[in-house]
mmCIF file of C-alpha atoms in Angstrom:
data_model
loop_
_atom_site.group_PDB
_atom_site.id
_atom_site.type_symbol
_atom_site.label_atom_id
_atom_site.label_comp_id
_atom_site.label_asym_id
_atom_site.label_seq_id
_atom_site.Cartn_x
_atom_site.Cartn_y
_atom_site.Cartn_z
ATOM 1 C CA ILE A 1 -43.845 -30.914 -19.646
ATOM 2 C CA ASP A 2 -47.628 -30.561 -17.482
ATOM 3 C CA GLU A 3 -45.540 -27.673 -15.421
ATOM 4 C CA SER A 4 -43.290 -24.435 -15.572
ATOM 5 C CA ALA A 5 -39.712 -25.401 -15.673
ATOM 6 C CA ILE A 6 -37.167 -24.030 -13.711
ATOM 7 C CA ILE A 7 -33.560 -24.183 -15.533
ATOM 8 C CA THR A 8 -30.297 -24.004 -12.984
ATOM 9 C CA VAL A 9 -27.026 -23.658 -15.071
ATOM 10 C CA ARG A 10 -23.347 -23.216 -13.086
ATOM 11 C CA LEU A 11 -20.505 -22.466 -14.867
ATOM 12 C CA ASP A 12 -17.298 -23.730 -14.460
ATOM 13 C CA PRO A 13 -14.317 -21.597 -14.180
ATOM 14 C CA ASN A 14 -11.845 -23.860 -15.424
ATOM 15 C CA GLU A 15 -9.543 -22.561 -18.225
ATOM 16 C CA VAL A 16 -12.082 -19.732 -19.389
ATOM 17 C CA SER A 17 -11.670 -16.797 -20.366
ATOM 18 C CA SER A 18 -11.813 -13.845 -18.537
ATOM 19 C CA TRP A 19 -15.603 -12.914 -18.881
ATOM 20 C CA ALA A 20 -18.450 -14.682 -20.590
ATOM 21 C CA ALA A 21 -22.507 -14.394 -21.084
ATOM 22 C CA VAL A 22 -24.809 -16.934 -20.477
ATOM 23 C CA TYR A 23 -28.369 -17.538 -21.820
ATOM 24 C CA LEU A 24 -31.019 -19.680 -22.069
ATOM 25 C CA TYR A 25 -33.640 -20.112 -24.764
ATOM 26 C CA ALA A 26 -36.867 -22.680 -24.586
ATOM 27 C CA TRP A 27 -39.326 -23.943 -27.607
ATOM 28 C CA ASN A 28 -41.924 -26.340 -26.439
ATOM 29 C CA ASP A 29 -42.224 -29.471 -29.245
ATOM 30 C CA GLU A 30 -43.837 -27.613 -31.516
ATOM 31 C CA GLY A 31 -41.273 -24.804 -32.808
ATOM 32 C CA GLN A 32 -42.295 -21.722 -30.781
ATOM 33 C CA LEU A 33 -40.150 -20.060 -28.233
ATOM 34 C CA LEU A 34 -40.844 -19.617 -24.880
ATOM 35 C CA GLY A 35 -39.471 -17.595 -23.231
ATOM 36 C CA ALA A 36 -35.316 -16.402 -23.117
ATOM 37 C CA TRP A 37 -33.634 -15.433 -19.740
ATOM 38 C CA PRO A 38 -32.515 -12.011 -20.122
ATOM 39 C CA GLY A 39 -28.805 -13.798 -19.579
ATOM 40 C CA LYS A 40 -25.927 -13.186 -16.970
ATOM 41 C CA LYS A 41 -22.635 -11.474 -18.157
ATOM 42 C CA VAL A 42 -19.869 -13.549 -15.170
ATOM 43 C CA SER A 43 -16.127 -12.876 -15.294
ATOM 44 C CA LYS A 44 -13.864 -14.882 -12.595
ATOM 45 C CA ASP A 45 -14.924 -13.740 -10.032
ATOM 46 C CA ASP A 46 -18.702 -14.897 -9.472
ATOM 47 C CA TYR A 47 -19.003 -18.177 -11.490
ATOM 48 C CA GLY A 48 -22.033 -19.633 -9.723
ATOM 49 C CA TRP A 49 -25.319 -21.124 -9.654
ATOM 50 C CA TRP A 50 -27.939 -19.034 -11.800
ATOM 51 C CA SER A 51 -31.660 -20.029 -12.743
ATOM 52 C CA TYR A 52 -34.994 -18.583 -14.549
ATOM 53 C CA MET A 53 -38.295 -20.038 -14.307
ATOM 54 C CA PHE A 54 -40.157 -20.371 -17.820
ATOM 55 C CA ALA A 55 -43.542 -19.827 -17.149
ATOM 56 C CA ASP A 56 -44.875 -23.058 -20.366
ATOM 57 C CA GLU A 57 -44.463 -26.085 -20.266
ATOM 58 C CA LEU A 58 -41.447 -26.839 -22.691
ATOM 59 C CA ASP A 59 -38.874 -29.575 -24.191
ATOM 60 C CA TYR A 60 -35.973 -27.915 -25.683
ATOM 61 C CA VAL A 61 -33.869 -25.489 -24.163
ATOM 62 C CA ASN A 62 -30.455 -24.351 -25.602
ATOM 63 C CA VAL A 63 -27.756 -22.563 -23.531
ATOM 64 C CA ILE A 64 -26.231 -20.090 -25.511
ATOM 65 C CA TRP A 65 -22.413 -19.015 -24.451
ATOM 66 C CA HIS A 66 -21.150 -15.505 -25.488
ATOM 67 C CA ASN A 67 -17.805 -14.466 -25.635
ATOM 68 C CA THR A 68 -15.344 -14.001 -28.699
ATOM 69 C CA TYR A 69 -18.481 -15.831 -30.577
ATOM 70 C CA ASP A 70 -22.883 -17.043 -30.136
ATOM 71 C CA GLN A 71 -22.379 -20.708 -28.982
ATOM 72 C CA THR A 72 -24.968 -23.214 -28.591
ATOM 73 C CA ILE A 73 -25.675 -26.648 -27.055
ATOM 74 C CA ASP A 74 -29.271 -28.302 -27.223
ATOM 75 C CA ILE A 75 -29.891 -29.905 -23.702
ATOM 76 C CA THR A 76 -32.816 -32.072 -24.464
ATOM 77 C CA ASN A 77 -35.580 -34.252 -21.501
ATOM 78 C CA ILE A 78 -36.151 -31.199 -19.745
ATOM 79 C CA THR A 79 -37.462 -32.070 -16.489
ATOM 80 C CA GLN A 80 -38.518 -29.213 -14.223
ATOM 81 C CA SER A 81 -35.770 -28.235 -11.878
ATOM 82 C CA SER A 82 -32.987 -29.864 -13.790
ATOM 83 C CA CYS A 83 -29.744 -28.603 -13.175
ATOM 84 C CA TYR A 84 -26.498 -28.251 -15.804
ATOM 85 C CA LYS A 85 -22.798 -27.347 -15.487
ATOM 86 C CA LEU A 86 -20.881 -25.598 -18.335
ATOM 87 C CA ASN A 87 -18.225 -26.981 -18.334
ATOM 88 C CA ALA A 88 -15.004 -25.065 -19.680
ATOM 89 C CA LYS A 89 -14.434 -24.876 -24.188
ATOM 90 C CA THR A 90 -12.258 -26.800 -25.526
ATOM 91 C CA GLY A 91 -11.891 -24.833 -29.443
ATOM 92 C CA ARG A 92 -15.902 -24.436 -30.421
ATOM 93 C CA GLN A 93 -17.357 -26.958 -27.497
ATOM 94 C CA ILE A 94 -18.471 -26.503 -24.215
ATOM 95 C CA PRO A 95 -19.388 -30.032 -22.925
ATOM 96 C CA VAL A 96 -22.326 -30.039 -20.511
ATOM 97 C CA SER A 97 -23.478 -32.203 -17.910
ATOM 98 C CA LEU A 98 -26.602 -32.989 -15.977
ATOM 99 C CA VAL A 99 -26.179 -32.335 -12.272
ATOM 100 C CA THR A 100 -27.805 -32.338 -9.111
ATOM 101 C CA CYS A 101 -29.048 -29.471 -8.437
ATOM 102 C CA PRO A 102 -27.900 -27.091 -5.539
ATOM 103 C CA GLU A 103 -30.028 -27.337 -2.181
ATOM 104 C CA ASP A 104 -31.003 -24.129 0.368
ATOM 105 C CA ILE A 105 -28.061 -24.863 2.558
ATOM 106 C CA GLU A 106 -27.411 -22.217 5.606
ATOM 107 C CA TYR A 107 -23.802 -20.996 5.939
ATOM 108 C CA SER A 108 -22.770 -19.320 9.743
ATOM 109 C CA VAL A 109 -21.174 -15.732 8.372
ATOM 110 C CA THR A 110 -19.245 -14.502 11.688
ATOM 111 C CA PHE A 111 -17.716 -11.107 11.046
ATOM 112 C CA VAL A 112 -15.340 -10.256 13.618
ATOM 113 C CA ASP A 113 -12.752 -7.529 14.960
ATOM 114 C CA TRP A 114 -9.200 -7.004 14.882
ATOM 115 C CA ASP A 115 -8.459 -8.713 18.275
ATOM 116 C CA GLY A 116 -11.479 -11.676 17.563
ATOM 117 C CA THR A 117 -14.445 -9.763 19.375
ATOM 118 C CA ILE A 118 -17.535 -10.987 17.912
ATOM 119 C CA LEU A 119 -19.110 -8.051 15.698
ATOM 120 C CA LYS A 120 -22.266 -10.120 13.947
ATOM 121 C CA GLN A 121 -23.063 -13.187 12.935
ATOM 122 C CA GLU A 122 -26.025 -14.604 10.641
ATOM 123 C CA SER A 123 -27.185 -17.852 8.819
ATOM 124 C CA VAL A 124 -27.016 -17.551 4.601
ATOM 125 C CA LEU A 125 -28.443 -19.038 2.310
ATOM 126 C CA ASN A 126 -25.957 -20.620 -0.072
ATOM 127 C CA GLY A 127 -24.938 -18.272 -3.041
ATOM 128 C CA THR A 128 -26.670 -15.060 -1.214
ATOM 129 C CA SER A 129 -24.785 -12.433 0.439
ATOM 130 C CA ALA A 130 -24.224 -12.045 4.132
ATOM 131 C CA VAL A 131 -24.478 -8.306 5.421
ATOM 132 C CA ALA A 132 -21.988 -6.602 7.533
ATOM 133 C CA PRO A 133 -22.422 -4.789 10.605
ATOM 134 C CA ALA A 134 -21.773 -1.618 10.967
ATOM 135 C CA ASP A 135 -18.301 0.131 10.529
ATOM 136 C CA PRO A 136 -16.178 -0.970 13.881
ATOM 137 C CA ILE A 137 -14.771 1.758 15.282
ATOM 138 C CA ARG A 138 -10.424 1.575 16.762
ATOM 139 C CA GLU A 139 -8.840 4.070 18.736
ATOM 140 C CA GLY A 140 -5.928 5.380 16.506
ATOM 141 C CA TYR A 141 -7.267 3.371 13.323
ATOM 142 C CA THR A 142 -9.487 3.751 10.576
ATOM 143 C CA PHE A 143 -11.478 1.066 9.473
ATOM 144 C CA ILE A 144 -10.705 -0.175 5.454
ATOM 145 C CA GLY A 145 -12.936 -2.261 5.368
ATOM 146 C CA TRP A 146 -13.041 -6.333 5.465
ATOM 147 C CA ASP A 147 -10.927 -9.286 4.618
ATOM 148 C CA LYS A 148 -12.424 -11.756 2.058
ATOM 149 C CA ASP A 149 -15.474 -11.316 -0.027
ATOM 150 C CA PHE A 150 -19.002 -12.433 1.449
ATOM 151 C CA SER A 151 -21.132 -11.887 -1.618
ATOM 152 C CA ASN A 152 -21.148 -15.307 -2.706
ATOM 153 C CA VAL A 153 -21.242 -17.485 0.177
ATOM 154 C CA GLN A 154 -19.936 -21.160 -0.312
ATOM 155 C CA SER A 155 -18.974 -21.616 3.581
ATOM 156 C CA ASP A 156 -18.867 -21.137 6.487
ATOM 157 C CA LEU A 157 -17.045 -17.135 6.691
ATOM 158 C CA THR A 158 -15.065 -16.069 9.626
ATOM 159 C CA ILE A 159 -14.321 -12.282 7.884
ATOM 160 C CA THR A 160 -11.849 -9.361 9.921
ATOM 161 C CA ALA A 161 -12.334 -6.121 10.269
ATOM 162 C CA GLN A 162 -9.208 -4.429 8.376
ATOM 163 C CA TYR A 163 -7.287 -1.508 9.464
ATOM 164 C CA SER A 164 -4.828 1.218 9.482
ATOM 165 C CA LYS A 165 -2.880 3.149 11.362
ATOM 166 C CA ASN A 166 -3.731 6.733 12.039
ATOM 167 C CA ILE A 167 -0.311 9.035 11.642
ATOM 168 C CA VAL A 168 0.303 10.652 15.627
ATOM 169 C CA TYR A 169 2.353 13.658 15.470
ATOM 170 C CA TYR A 170 3.748 14.671 18.672
ATOM 171 C CA THR A 171 5.411 17.784 19.918
ATOM 172 C CA VAL A 172 9.094 18.055 21.319
ATOM 173 C CA ILE A 173 10.740 20.821 23.037
ATOM 174 C CA PHE A 174 14.804 20.916 23.756
ATOM 175 C CA VAL A 175 15.909 24.072 26.493
ATOM 176 C CA ASP A 176 18.178 25.143 27.641
ATOM 177 C CA TRP A 177 19.434 25.099 31.633
ATOM 178 C CA ASP A 178 17.135 28.314 31.160
ATOM 179 C CA GLY A 179 14.501 27.103 30.317
ATOM 180 C CA THR A 180 14.954 29.124 26.885
ATOM 181 C CA GLU A 181 14.082 26.914 24.150
ATOM 182 C CA LEU A 182 17.128 26.133 21.369
ATOM 183 C CA LYS A 183 14.816 23.500 19.134
ATOM 184 C CA THR A 184 10.885 22.544 18.268
ATOM 185 C CA GLU A 185 9.703 19.773 15.880
ATOM 186 C CA GLU A 186 6.649 17.139 15.050
ATOM 187 C CA VAL A 187 7.914 13.910 15.569
ATOM 188 C CA GLU A 188 5.798 11.114 13.978
ATOM 189 C CA GLU A 189 4.849 8.289 17.174
ATOM 190 C CA GLY A 190 7.325 5.868 17.741
ATOM 191 C CA LEU A 191 10.321 7.903 15.391
ATOM 192 C CA SER A 192 13.090 9.797 17.283
ATOM 193 C CA ALA A 193 13.385 13.629 17.687
ATOM 194 C CA THR A 194 16.939 15.303 16.577
ATOM 195 C CA ALA A 195 18.963 17.035 19.175
ATOM 196 C CA PRO A 196 20.301 20.368 18.219
ATOM 197 C CA ALA A 197 23.408 21.718 18.712
ATOM 198 C CA ASP A 198 25.027 21.221 21.290
ATOM 199 C CA PRO A 199 24.715 23.953 23.302
ATOM 200 C CA VAL A 200 27.211 25.812 25.200
ATOM 201 C CA ARG A 201 27.662 27.702 29.025
ATOM 202 C CA GLU A 202 29.834 29.134 30.329
ATOM 203 C CA GLY A 203 32.133 27.875 33.110
ATOM 204 C CA TYR A 204 30.660 24.066 32.640
ATOM 205 C CA THR A 205 30.510 21.314 29.728
ATOM 206 C CA PHE A 206 26.862 19.479 28.233
ATOM 207 C CA THR A 207 26.999 15.895 29.157
ATOM 208 C CA GLY A 208 23.629 14.791 27.690
ATOM 209 C CA TRP A 209 19.625 15.316 27.728
ATOM 210 C CA ASP A 210 17.574 14.761 30.733
ATOM 211 C CA LYS A 211 15.657 12.622 28.639
ATOM 212 C CA ASP A 212 14.819 10.077 26.078
ATOM 213 C CA PHE A 213 13.410 10.762 22.695
ATOM 214 C CA SER A 214 14.592 8.181 20.416
ATOM 215 C CA ASN A 215 11.239 6.258 21.056
ATOM 216 C CA VAL A 216 8.588 9.421 20.378
ATOM 217 C CA GLN A 217 5.353 8.297 22.403
ATOM 218 C CA SER A 218 4.077 11.795 23.529
ATOM 219 C CA ASP A 219 4.829 15.925 23.486
ATOM 220 C CA LEU A 220 8.339 16.377 25.859
ATOM 221 C CA ILE A 221 9.737 18.649 27.340
ATOM 222 C CA VAL A 222 13.866 17.947 26.692
ATOM 223 C CA MET A 223 16.713 19.639 28.898
ATOM 224 C CA ALA A 224 19.527 20.046 28.877
ATOM 225 C CA LEU A 225 22.119 18.469 31.472
ATOM 226 C CA TYR A 226 25.783 20.533 32.466
ATOM 227 C CA GLU A 227 28.234 19.673 34.522
ATOM 228 C CA LYS A 228 30.689 22.737 36.447
ATOM 229 C CA ILE A 229 34.477 22.676 35.019
ATOM 230 C CA PRO A 230 36.268 22.689 38.059
ATOM 231 C CA VAL A 231 37.990 25.832 39.071
ATOM 232 C CA TYR A 232 40.980 25.784 41.021
ATOM 233 C CA TYR A 233 42.983 29.197 43.270
ATOM 234 C CA THR A 234 46.983 28.794 44.516
ATOM 235 C CA ILE A 235 47.686 30.178 48.020
ATOM 236 C CA THR A 236 50.676 31.018 48.688
ATOM 237 C CA PHE A 237 52.765 32.182 52.065
ATOM 238 C CA LEU A 238 55.220 34.723 52.217
ATOM 239 C CA ASP A 239 57.611 36.056 54.382
ATOM 240 C CA TRP A 240 58.373 39.387 55.300
ATOM 241 C CA ASP A 241 61.272 39.910 52.065
ATOM 242 C CA ASP A 242 58.395 37.625 50.105
ATOM 243 C CA THR A 243 60.601 34.951 51.162
ATOM 244 C CA VAL A 244 57.714 31.861 50.437
ATOM 245 C CA LEU A 245 56.734 30.180 53.457
ATOM 246 C CA GLU A 246 54.192 27.838 51.621
ATOM 247 C CA CYS A 247 52.091 27.222 49.237
ATOM 248 C CA HIS A 248 48.374 25.225 48.635
ATOM 249 C CA LYS A 249 46.482 24.644 45.210
ATOM 250 C CA TRP A 250 42.250 24.710 46.164
ATOM 251 C CA ARG A 251 39.835 23.817 44.616
ATOM 252 C CA GLU A 252 36.758 26.624 44.493
ATOM 253 C CA HIS A 253 34.178 26.426 47.200
ATOM 254 C CA THR A 254 36.372 24.472 49.355
ATOM 255 C CA LEU A 255 38.971 27.084 50.605
ATOM 256 C CA PRO A 256 38.791 27.144 54.599
ATOM 257 C CA VAL A 257 37.283 29.922 56.289
#
């Protein structure tokens, strides 16, 4: 080969171990070592294409898979920009096949907010990483990241911002009819406050509270409500000798003038 050779290798994730390291070594037809790719340690999350350009002509390339033990595959008849696929190892064998080299395909990556608002769009080359926009802001929430990985783009992607809801507390104050504070508590937004024991007011019956506190969405002042207990008086009309002439029962505040 008269020109430098670019050797590109793809490791197939099917049935492989949790990690592996791939190395390339090249020799010319005189058996001289022309160069060695320093290698790449990979896991199941980042299998893909890796390339190395040898500076001199070469005739042979060894692809070495290292995990539990080293294994060597000789690939002959190398041409410039040849690409090889290393499939899953079977026992001590690693099938290797010549495949079409990856093209410089561009994919569209769109970052969107929780409500679908587009935050950023960019074109990304196959196998490269997208660049996220500045962390978005959502009132009442904390941004915690994105819903999918975009470090090795292999297709068009729509990536959505992820949030956790901030915990908000409100103050709920229970007061009596005259403004006397009966209880104060801090309640998480959307939860219910717990009322104090029913208050007692002389001459009145407690009937409840003036507002709902089962789904607290703001600071609240909740006042006790009462109904006055009816009071009745008896009026007796007597004769000169204490003979009862007439007797009437009247409710308080309804006596005739």
